[in-house]
PDB file of C-alpha atoms in Angstrom:
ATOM      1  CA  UNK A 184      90.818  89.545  51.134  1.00  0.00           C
ATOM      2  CA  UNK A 185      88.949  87.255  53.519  1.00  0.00           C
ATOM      3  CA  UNK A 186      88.647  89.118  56.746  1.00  0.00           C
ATOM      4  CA  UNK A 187      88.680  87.392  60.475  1.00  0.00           C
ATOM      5  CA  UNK A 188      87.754  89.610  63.355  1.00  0.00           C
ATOM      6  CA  UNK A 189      88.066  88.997  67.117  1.00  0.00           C
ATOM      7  CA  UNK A 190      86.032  90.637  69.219  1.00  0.00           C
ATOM      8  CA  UNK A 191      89.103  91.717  71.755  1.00  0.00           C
ATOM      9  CA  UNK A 192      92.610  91.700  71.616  1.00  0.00           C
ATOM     10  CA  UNK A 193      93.006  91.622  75.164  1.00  0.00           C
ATOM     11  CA  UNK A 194      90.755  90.328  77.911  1.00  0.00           C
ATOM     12  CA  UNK A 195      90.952  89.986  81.597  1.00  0.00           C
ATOM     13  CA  UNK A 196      88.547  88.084  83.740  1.00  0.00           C
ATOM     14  CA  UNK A 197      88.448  86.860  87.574  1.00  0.00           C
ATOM     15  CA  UNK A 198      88.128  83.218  87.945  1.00  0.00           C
ATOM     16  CA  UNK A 199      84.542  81.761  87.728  1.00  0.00           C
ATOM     17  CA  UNK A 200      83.290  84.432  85.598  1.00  0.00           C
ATOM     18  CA  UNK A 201      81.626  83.547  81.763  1.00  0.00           C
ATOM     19  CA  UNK A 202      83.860  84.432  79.193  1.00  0.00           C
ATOM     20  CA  UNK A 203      82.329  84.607  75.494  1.00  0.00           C
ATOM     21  CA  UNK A 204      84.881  85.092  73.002  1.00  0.00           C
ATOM     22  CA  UNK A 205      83.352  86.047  69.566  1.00  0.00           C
ATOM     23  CA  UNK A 206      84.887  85.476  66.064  1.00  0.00           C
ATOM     24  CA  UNK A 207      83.221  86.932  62.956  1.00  0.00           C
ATOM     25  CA  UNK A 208      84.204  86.242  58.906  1.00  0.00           C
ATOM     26  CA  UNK A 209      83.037  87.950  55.873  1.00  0.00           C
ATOM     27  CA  UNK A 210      83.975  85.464  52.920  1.00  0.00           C
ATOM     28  CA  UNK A 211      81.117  82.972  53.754  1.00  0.00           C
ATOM     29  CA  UNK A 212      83.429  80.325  54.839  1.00  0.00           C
ATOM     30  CA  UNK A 213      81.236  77.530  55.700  1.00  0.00           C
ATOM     31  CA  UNK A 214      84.257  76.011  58.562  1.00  0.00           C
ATOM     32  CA  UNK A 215      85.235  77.791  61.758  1.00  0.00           C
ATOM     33  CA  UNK A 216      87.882  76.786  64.221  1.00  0.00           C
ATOM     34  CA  UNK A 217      88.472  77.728  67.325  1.00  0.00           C
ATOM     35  CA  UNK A 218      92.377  77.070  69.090  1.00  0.00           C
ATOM     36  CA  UNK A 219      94.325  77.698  71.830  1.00  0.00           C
ATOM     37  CA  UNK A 220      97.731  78.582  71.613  1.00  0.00           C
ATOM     38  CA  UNK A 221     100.111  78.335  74.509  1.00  0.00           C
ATOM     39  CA  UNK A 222     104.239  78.832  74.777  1.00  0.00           C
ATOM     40  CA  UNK A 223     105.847  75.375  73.587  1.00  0.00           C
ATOM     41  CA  UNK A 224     102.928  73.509  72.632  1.00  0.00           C
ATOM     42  CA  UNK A 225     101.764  75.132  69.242  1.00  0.00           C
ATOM     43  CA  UNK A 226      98.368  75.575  68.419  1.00  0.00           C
ATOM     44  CA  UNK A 227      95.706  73.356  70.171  1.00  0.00           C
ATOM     45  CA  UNK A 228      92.051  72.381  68.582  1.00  0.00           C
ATOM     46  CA  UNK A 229      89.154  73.273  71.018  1.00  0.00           C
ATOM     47  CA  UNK A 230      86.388  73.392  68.564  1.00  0.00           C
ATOM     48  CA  UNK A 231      85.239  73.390  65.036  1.00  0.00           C
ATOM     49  CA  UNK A 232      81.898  74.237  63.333  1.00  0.00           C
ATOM     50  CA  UNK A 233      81.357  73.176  59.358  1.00  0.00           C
ATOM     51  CA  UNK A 234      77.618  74.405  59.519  1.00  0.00           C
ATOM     52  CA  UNK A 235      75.665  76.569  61.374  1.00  0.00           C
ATOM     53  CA  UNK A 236      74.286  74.576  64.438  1.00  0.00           C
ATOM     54  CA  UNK A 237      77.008  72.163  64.123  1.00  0.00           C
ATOM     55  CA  UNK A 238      79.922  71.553  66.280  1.00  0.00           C
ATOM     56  CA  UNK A 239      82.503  69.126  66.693  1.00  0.00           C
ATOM     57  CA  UNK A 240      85.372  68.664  69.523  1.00  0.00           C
ATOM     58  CA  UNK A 241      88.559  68.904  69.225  1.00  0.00           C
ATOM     59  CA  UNK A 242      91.635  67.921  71.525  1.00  0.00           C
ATOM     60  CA  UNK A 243      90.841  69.824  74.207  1.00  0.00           C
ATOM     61  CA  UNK A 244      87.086  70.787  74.222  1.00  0.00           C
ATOM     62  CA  UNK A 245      87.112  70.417  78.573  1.00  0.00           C
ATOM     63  CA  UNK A 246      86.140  73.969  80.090  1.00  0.00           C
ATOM     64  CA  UNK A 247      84.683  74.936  76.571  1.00  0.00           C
ATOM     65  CA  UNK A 248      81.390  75.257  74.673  1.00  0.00           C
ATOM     66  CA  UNK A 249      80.699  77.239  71.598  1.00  0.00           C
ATOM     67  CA  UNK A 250      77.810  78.634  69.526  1.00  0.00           C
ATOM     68  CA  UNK A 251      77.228  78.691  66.114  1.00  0.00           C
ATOM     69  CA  UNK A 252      73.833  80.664  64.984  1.00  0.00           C
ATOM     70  CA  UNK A 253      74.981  82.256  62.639  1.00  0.00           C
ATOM     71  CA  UNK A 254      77.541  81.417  59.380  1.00  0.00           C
ATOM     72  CA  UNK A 255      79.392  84.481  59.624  1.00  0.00           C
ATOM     73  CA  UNK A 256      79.981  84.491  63.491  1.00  0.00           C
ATOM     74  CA  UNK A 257      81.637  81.533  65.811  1.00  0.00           C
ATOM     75  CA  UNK A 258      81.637  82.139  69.911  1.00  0.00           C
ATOM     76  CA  UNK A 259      83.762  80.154  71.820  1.00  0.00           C
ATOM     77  CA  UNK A 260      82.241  80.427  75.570  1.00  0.00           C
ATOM     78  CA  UNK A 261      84.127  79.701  79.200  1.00  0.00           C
ATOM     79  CA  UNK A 262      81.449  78.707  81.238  1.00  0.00           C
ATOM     80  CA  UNK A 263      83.108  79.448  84.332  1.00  0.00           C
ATOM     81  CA  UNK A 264      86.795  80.610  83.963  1.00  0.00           C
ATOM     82  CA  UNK A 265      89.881  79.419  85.212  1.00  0.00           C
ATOM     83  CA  UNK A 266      93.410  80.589  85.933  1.00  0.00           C
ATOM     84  CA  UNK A 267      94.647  77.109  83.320  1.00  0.00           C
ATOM     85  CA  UNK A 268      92.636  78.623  80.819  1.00  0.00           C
ATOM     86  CA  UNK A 269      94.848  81.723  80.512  1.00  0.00           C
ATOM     87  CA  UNK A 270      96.170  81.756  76.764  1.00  0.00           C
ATOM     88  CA  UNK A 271      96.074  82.728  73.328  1.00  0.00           C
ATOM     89  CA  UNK A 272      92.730  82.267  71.628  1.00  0.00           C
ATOM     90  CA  UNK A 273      92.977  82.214  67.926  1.00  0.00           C
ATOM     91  CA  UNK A 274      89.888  81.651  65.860  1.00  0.00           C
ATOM     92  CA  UNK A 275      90.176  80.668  61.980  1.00  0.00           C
ATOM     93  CA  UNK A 276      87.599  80.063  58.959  1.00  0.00           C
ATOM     94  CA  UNK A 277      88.175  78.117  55.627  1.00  0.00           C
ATOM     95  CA  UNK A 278      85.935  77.151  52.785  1.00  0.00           C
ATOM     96  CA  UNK A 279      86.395  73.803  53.076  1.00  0.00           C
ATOM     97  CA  UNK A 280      87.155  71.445  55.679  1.00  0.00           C
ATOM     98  CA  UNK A 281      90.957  70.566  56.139  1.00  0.00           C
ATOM     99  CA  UNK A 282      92.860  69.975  53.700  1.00  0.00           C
ATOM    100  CA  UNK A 283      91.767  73.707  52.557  1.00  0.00           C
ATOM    101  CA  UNK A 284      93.655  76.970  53.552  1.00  0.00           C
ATOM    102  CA  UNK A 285      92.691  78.349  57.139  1.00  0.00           C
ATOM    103  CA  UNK A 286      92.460  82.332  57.834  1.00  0.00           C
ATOM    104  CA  UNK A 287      93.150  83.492  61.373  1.00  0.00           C
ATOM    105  CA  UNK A 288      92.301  86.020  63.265  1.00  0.00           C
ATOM    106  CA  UNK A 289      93.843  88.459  65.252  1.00  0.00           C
ATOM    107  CA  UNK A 290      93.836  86.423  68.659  1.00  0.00           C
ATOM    108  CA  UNK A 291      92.712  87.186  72.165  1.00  0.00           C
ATOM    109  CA  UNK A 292      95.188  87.338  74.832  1.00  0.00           C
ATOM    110  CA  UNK A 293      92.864  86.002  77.733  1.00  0.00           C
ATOM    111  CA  UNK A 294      94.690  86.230  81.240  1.00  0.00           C
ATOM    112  CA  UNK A 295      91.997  84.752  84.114  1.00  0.00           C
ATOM    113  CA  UNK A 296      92.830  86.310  87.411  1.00  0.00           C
TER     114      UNK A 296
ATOM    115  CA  UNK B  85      96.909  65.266  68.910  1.00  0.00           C
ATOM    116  CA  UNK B  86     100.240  66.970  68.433  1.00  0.00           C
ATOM    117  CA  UNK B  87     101.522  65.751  65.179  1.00  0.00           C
ATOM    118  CA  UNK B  88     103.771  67.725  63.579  1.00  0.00           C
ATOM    119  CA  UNK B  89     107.383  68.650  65.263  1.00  0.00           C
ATOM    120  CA  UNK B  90     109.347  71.768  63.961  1.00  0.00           C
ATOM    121  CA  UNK B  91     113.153  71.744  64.240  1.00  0.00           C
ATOM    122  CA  UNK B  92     114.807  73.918  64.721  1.00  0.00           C
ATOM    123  CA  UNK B  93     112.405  75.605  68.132  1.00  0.00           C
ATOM    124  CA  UNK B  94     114.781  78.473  67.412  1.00  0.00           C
ATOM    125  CA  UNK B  95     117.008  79.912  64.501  1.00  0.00           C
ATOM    126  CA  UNK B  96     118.621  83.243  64.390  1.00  0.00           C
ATOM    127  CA  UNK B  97     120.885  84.229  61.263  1.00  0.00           C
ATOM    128  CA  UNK B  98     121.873  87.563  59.804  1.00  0.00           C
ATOM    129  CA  UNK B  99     119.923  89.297  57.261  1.00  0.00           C
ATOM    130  CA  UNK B 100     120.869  87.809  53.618  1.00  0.00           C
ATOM    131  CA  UNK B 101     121.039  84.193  54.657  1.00  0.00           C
ATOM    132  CA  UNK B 102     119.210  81.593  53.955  1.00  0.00           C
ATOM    133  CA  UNK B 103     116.724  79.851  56.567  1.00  0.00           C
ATOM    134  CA  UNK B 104     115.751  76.114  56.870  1.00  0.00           C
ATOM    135  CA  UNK B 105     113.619  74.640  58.554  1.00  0.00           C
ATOM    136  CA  UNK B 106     112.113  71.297  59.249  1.00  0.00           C
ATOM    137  CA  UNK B 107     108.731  69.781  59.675  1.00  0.00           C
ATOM    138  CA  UNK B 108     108.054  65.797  60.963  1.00  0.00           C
ATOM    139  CA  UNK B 109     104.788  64.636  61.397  1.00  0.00           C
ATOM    140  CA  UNK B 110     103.399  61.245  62.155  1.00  0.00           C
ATOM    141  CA  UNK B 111     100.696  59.599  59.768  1.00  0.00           C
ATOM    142  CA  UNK B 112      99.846  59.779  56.595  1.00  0.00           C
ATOM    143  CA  UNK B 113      98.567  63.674  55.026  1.00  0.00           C
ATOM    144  CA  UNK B 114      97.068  65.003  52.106  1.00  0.00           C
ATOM    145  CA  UNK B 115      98.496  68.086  52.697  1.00  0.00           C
ATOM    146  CA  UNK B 116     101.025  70.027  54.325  1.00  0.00           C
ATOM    147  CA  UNK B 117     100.647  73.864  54.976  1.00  0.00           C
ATOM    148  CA  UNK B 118     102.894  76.465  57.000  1.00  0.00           C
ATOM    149  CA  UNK B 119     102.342  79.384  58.243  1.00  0.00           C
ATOM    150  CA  UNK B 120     103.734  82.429  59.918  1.00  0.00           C
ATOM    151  CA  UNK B 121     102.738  84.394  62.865  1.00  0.00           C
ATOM    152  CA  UNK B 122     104.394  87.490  63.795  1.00  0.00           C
ATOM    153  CA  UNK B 123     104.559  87.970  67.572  1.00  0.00           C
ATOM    154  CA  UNK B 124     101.237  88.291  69.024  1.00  0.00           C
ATOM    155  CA  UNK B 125      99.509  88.370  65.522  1.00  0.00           C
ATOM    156  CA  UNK B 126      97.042  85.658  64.024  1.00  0.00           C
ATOM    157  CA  UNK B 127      98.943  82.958  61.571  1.00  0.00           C
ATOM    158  CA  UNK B 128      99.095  83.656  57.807  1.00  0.00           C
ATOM    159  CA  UNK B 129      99.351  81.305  55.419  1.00  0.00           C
ATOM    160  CA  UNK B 130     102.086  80.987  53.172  1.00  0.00           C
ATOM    161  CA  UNK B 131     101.795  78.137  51.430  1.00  0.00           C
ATOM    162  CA  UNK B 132     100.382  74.456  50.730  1.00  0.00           C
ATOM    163  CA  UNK B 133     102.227  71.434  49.559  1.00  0.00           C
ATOM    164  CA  UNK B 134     100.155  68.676  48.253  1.00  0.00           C
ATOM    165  CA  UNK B 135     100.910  64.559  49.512  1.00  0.00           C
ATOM    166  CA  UNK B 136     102.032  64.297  45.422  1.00  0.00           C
ATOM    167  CA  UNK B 137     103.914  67.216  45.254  1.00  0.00           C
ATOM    168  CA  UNK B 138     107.503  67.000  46.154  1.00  0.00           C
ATOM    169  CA  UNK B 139     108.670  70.639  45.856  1.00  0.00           C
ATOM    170  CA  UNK B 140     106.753  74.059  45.637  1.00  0.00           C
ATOM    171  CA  UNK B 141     108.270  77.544  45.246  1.00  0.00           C
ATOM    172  CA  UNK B 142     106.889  81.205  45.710  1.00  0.00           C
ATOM    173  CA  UNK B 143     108.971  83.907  46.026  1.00  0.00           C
ATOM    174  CA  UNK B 144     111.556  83.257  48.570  1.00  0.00           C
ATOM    175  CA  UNK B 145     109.940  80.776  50.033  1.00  0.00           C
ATOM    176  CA  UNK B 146     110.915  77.038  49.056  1.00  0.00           C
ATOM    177  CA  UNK B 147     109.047  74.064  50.309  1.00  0.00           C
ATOM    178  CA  UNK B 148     110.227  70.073  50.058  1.00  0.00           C
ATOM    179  CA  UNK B 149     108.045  66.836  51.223  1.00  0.00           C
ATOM    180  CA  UNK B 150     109.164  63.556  51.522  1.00  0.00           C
ATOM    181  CA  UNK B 151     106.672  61.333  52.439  1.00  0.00           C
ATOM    182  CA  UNK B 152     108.810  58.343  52.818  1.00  0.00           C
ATOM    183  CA  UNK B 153     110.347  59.988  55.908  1.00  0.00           C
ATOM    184  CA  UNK B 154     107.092  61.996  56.868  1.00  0.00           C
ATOM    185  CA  UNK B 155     109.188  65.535  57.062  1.00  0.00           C
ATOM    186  CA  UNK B 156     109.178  68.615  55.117  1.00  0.00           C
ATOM    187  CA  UNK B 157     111.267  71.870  54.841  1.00  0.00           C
ATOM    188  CA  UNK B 158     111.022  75.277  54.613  1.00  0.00           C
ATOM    189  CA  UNK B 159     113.797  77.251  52.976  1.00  0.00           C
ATOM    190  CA  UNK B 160     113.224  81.090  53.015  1.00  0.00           C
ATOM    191  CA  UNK B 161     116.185  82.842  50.589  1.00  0.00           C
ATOM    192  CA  UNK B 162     117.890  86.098  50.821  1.00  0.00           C
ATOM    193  CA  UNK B 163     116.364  86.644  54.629  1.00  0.00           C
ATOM    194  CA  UNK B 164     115.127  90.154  55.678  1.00  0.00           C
ATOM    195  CA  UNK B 165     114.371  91.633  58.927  1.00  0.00           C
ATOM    196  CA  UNK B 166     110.882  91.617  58.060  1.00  0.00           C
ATOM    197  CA  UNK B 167     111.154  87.696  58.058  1.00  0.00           C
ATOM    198  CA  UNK B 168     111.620  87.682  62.103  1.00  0.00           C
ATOM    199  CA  UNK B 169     108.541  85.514  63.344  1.00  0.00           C
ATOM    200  CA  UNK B 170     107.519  81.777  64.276  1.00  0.00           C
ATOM    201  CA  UNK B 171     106.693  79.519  61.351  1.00  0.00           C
ATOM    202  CA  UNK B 172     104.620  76.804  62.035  1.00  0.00           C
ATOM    203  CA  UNK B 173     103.733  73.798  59.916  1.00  0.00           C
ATOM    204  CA  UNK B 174     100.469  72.216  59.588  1.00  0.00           C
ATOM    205  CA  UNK B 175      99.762  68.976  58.615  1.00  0.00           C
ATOM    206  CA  UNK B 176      95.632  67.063  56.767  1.00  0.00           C
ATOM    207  CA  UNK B 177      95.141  64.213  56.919  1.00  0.00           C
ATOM    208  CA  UNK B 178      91.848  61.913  57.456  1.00  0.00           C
ATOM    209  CA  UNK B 179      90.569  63.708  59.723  1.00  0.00           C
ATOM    210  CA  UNK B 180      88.773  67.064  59.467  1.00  0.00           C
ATOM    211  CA  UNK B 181      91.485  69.345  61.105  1.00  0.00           C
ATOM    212  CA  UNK B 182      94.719  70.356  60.793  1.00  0.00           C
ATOM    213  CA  UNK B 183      97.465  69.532  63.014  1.00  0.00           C
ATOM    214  CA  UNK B 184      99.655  72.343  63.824  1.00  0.00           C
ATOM    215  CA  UNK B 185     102.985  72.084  65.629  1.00  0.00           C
ATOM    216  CA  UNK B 186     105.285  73.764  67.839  1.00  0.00           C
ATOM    217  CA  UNK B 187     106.901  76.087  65.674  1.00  0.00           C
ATOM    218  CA  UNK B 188     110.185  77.665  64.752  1.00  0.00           C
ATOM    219  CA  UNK B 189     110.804  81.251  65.885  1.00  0.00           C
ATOM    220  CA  UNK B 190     113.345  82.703  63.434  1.00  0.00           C
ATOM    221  CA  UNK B 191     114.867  85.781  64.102  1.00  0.00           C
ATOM    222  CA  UNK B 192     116.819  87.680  61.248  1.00  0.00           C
ATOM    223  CA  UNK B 193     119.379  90.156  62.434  1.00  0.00           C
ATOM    224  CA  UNK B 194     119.941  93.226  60.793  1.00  0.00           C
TER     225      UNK B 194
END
């Protein structure tokens, strides 16, 4: 079974602070995703990686960065944190870019104080 | 961008019904996926309907596309308890990402 770990389930951090969520998979996927889900508006696209050292935006990429060194391991990173950025973080991996299947994670409930 | 719409945002029945719901999206897809997240849990996929397919079964689950009206349903059969969570469709097309909407939280009442 492919396997997608969050680093926390649940984070809190004081406004302004760095944040670094990290998301590991073990099935090789070469695609990582990395959303934001909030109450009434489904999931939300930050960013996605289809190769190490690549990165693309999504729909909301403003507050965001994220790393890829790695395959195995996406980081999504909140340069400095802000209370609009509380939410759901869900990371995800596939083999291939969409259409393909997506695996998700456990989330991270961030709350920014 | 938002594309696909779920409808019902909410559906409670009694354990032993059947469930429906409905997906509308916007452009043209390849694809169209759903998933299900139980509360405060990651999204697992249950299945994948293909832009040429127009019906796909496994297990309980039942899924329909029409293209011509851009909408797809979900039918879940005989309905346990265990079934309580949002489903969420998810729609490919030209672009390299998936477009997930709003969801439908279903709740199955023992």
């Amino acid at each position: 079974d492919v396997k997608v770990t969050q680093s926390s389930r649940y984070l809190v951090k004081r406004t302004g602070e760095k944040v670094f969520l990290e998301c590991v998979q073990d099935m090789d996927h070469e695609n990582m995703f990395w959303y934001r889900q909030d109450p009434g508006l489904g999931l939300r696209l930050i960013y996605f990686s289809y190769d190490v050292k690549m990165k693309e935006k999504g729909d909301i990429p403003e507050g965001y960065s994220v790393s890829r060194e790695k395959k195995e391991r996406f980081s999504l990173i909140l340069e400095s944190a802000s209370t609009n950025q509380t939410s759901m973080y869900l990371c995800a991996s596939s083999f291939r870019i969409a259409p393909d299947t997506q695996y998700f994670g456990p989330g991270t409930r961030l709350t920014v104080l | 961008s938002q594309q696909g719409e779920e409808d019902p945002q909410a559906l409670s029945i009694q354990e032993g019904e059947n469930a429906t719901m409905n997906c509308s999206y916007k452009t043209s897809i390849n694809n169209l996926q759903w998933y299900r997240q139980n509360s405060g849990r990651g999204l697992v996929h249950l299945i994948l309907i293909r832009s040429n397919e127009r019906e796909k079964h496994s297990g309980r689950l039942r899924v329909t596309l029409d293209t011509s009206k851009k909408s797809s349903s979900l039918l879940i059969t005989a309905s346990r308890a265990a079934d309580t969570a949002s489903y969420f469709c998810a729609s490919s097309g030209s672009a390299r990402q998936l477009t997930f909407g709003s969801g439908t939280q279903l709740t199955v009442l023992p």
